[in-house]
Tab-separated table of C-alpha atoms in Angstrom:
chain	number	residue	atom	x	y	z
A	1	UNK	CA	92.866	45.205	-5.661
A	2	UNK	CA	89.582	44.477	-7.584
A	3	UNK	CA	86.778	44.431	-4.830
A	4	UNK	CA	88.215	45.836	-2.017
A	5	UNK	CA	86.561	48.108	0.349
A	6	UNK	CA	84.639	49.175	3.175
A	7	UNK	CA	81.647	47.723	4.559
A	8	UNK	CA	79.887	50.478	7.479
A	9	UNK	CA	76.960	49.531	9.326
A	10	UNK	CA	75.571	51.699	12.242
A	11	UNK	CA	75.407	50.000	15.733
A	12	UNK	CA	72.093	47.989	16.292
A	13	UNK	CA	69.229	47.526	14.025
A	14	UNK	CA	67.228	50.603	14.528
A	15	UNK	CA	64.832	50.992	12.172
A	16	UNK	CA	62.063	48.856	10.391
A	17	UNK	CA	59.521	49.335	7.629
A	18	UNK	CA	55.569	49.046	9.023
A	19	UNK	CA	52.391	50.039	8.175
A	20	UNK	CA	51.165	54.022	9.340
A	21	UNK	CA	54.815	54.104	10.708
A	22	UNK	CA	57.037	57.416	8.321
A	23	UNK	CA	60.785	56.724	7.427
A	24	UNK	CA	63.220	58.762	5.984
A	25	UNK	CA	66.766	57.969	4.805
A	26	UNK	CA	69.101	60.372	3.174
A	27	UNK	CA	72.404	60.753	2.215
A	28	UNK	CA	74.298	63.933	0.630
A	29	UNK	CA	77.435	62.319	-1.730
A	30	UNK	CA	80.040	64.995	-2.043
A	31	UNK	CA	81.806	62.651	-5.042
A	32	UNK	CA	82.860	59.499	-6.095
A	33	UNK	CA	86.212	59.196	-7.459
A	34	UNK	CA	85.342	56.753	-10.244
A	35	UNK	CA	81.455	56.582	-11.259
A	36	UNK	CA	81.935	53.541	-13.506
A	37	UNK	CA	84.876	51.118	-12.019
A	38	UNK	CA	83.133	51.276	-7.850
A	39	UNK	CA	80.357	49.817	-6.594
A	40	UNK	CA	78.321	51.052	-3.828
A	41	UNK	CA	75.052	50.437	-1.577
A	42	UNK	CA	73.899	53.032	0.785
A	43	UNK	CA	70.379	52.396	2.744
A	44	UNK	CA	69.310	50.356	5.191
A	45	UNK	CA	70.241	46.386	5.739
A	46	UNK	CA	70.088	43.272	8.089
A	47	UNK	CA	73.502	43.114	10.076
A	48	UNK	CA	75.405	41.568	7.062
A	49	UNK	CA	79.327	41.554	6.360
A	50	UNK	CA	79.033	41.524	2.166
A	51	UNK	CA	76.270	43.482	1.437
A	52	UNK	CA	77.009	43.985	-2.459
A	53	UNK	CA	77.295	40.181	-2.305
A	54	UNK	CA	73.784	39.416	-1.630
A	55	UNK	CA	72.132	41.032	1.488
A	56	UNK	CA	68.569	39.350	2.608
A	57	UNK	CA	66.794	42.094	3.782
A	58	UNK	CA	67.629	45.807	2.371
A	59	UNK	CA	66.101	48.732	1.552
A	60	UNK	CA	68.590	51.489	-0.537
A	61	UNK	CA	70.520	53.110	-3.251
A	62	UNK	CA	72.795	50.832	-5.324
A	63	UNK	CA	75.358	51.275	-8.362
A	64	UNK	CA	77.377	48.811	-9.663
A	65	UNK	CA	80.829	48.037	-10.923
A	66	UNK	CA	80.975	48.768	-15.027
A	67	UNK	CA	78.054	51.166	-14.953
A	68	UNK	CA	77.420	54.517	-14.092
A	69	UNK	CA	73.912	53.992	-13.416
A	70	UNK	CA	72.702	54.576	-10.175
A	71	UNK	CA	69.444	52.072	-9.052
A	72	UNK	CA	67.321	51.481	-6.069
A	73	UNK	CA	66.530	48.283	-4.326
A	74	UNK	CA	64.119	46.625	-2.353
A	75	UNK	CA	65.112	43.513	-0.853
A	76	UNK	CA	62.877	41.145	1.460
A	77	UNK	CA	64.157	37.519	1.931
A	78	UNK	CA	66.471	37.548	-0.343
A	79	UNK	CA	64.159	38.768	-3.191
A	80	UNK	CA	64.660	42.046	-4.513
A	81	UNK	CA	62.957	44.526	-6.955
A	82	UNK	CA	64.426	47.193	-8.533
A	83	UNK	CA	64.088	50.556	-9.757
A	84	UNK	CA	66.848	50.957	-12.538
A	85	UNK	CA	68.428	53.893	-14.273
A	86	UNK	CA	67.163	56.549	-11.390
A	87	UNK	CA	70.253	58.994	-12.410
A	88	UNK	CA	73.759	58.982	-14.647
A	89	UNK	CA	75.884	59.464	-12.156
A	90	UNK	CA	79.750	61.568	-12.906
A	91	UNK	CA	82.537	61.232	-10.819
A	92	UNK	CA	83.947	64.241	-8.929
A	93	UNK	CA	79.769	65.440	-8.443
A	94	UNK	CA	77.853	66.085	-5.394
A	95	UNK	CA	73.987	64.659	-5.210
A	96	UNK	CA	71.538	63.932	-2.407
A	97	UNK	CA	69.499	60.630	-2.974
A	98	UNK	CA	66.887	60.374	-0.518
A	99	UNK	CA	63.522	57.803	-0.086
A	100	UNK	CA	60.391	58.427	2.278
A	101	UNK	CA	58.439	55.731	3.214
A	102	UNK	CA	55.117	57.418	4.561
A	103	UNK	CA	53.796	54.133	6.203
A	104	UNK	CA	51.636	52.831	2.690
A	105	UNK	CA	53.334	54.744	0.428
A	106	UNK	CA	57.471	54.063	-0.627
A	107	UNK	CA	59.127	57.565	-3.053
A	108	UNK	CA	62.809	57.648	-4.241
A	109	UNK	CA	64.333	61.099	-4.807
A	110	UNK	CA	67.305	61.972	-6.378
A	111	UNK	CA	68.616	66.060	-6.116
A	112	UNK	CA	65.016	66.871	-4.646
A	113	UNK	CA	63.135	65.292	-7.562
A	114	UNK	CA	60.829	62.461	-7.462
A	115	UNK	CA	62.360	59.314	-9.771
A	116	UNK	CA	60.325	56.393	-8.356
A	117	UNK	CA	57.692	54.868	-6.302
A	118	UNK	CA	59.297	51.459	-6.457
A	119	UNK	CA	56.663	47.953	-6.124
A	120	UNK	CA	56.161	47.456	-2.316
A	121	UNK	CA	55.976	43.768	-3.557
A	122	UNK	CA	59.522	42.780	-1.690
A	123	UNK	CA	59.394	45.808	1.149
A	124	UNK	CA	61.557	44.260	3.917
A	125	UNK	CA	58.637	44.740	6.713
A	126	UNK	CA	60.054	41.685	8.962
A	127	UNK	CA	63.310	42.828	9.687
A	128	UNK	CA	64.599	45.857	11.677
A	129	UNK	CA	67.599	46.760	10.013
A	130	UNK	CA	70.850	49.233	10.136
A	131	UNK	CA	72.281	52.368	8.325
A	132	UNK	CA	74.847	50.749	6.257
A	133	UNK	CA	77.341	51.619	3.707
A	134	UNK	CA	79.500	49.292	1.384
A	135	UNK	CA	82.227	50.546	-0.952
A	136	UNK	CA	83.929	48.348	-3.494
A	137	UNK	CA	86.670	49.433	-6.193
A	138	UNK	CA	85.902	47.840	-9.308
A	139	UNK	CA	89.428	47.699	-10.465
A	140	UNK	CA	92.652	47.356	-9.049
A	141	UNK	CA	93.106	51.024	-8.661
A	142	UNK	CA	92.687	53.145	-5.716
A	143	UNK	CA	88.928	54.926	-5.358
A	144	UNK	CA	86.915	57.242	-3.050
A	145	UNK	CA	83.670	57.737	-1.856
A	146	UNK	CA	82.824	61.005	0.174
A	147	UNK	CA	79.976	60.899	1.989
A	148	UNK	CA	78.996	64.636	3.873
A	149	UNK	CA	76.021	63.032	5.866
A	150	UNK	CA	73.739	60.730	6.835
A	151	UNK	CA	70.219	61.357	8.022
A	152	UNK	CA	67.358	58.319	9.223
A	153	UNK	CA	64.246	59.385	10.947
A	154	UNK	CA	61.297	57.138	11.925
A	155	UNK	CA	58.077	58.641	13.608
A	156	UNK	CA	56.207	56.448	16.088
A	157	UNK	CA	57.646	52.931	15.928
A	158	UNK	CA	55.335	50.610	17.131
């Protein structure tokens, strides 16, 4: 049916944006089944069971049902900004989106490229948060999402 999915986050709330303290996050797609009728976030979050439907604190990749656009957001307290349009994104296509966060400084790549250094001005910096995944099917049709890995470093949490 319309919406349904799969909502992954990693055990415990492991990592957390500060000041002079380096974060990576990446994720290799192999393919989506359907780039325009799924929706997806992939990033960090707050424990949360509906992610898509309005996470507090998040930090991530998202696309959204209708659209083949992929963005990136940064959410603190419910506030987000975001970085539209970062890639086109084609079903059945592999891609590596990845962001760095070198403890001032926040860069979004997609394939190896730079496509953004997204507004700090909603960094979620009070929250630790989790790996998380959500997967929705934006019509009532079966769809995939095939994800190869998952990578999240942080260097010298305070």
């Amino acid at each position: 049916a319309e919406n349904d999915g799969l909502n992954c986050q990693l055990i415990g709330e492991s990592f957390k944006i500060q000041t002079g303290v380096p974060l990576y996050f990446g994720v290799r797609i192999q393919s989506v089944s359907d780039a325009t009728q799924s929706d997806f976030f992939i990033g960090l979050a707050i424990t949360d069971t509906d992610i898509l439907g309005g996470v507090t604190d998040a930090i991530g990749f998202k696309k959204v049902d209708g659209s083949t656009a992929l963005s990136f957001i940064v959410t603190k307290n419910s506030s987000t900004t975001t970085a539209s349009s970062l890639a086109t994104l084609a079903a059945a296509t592999d891609y590596i989106f990845e962001f760095h966060w070198d403890g001032g400084l926040l860069e979004v790549f997609v394939d190896g490229t730079s496509v953004s250094m997204p507004a700090l001005t909603n960094l979620p910096d009070d929250e630790e948060m989790r790996v998380s995944v959500h997967f929705l099917t934006g019509e009532t049709a079966a769809k995939t999402l095939y994800i190869d890995w998952i990578r999240c470093f942080q260097f010298g949490r305070i």
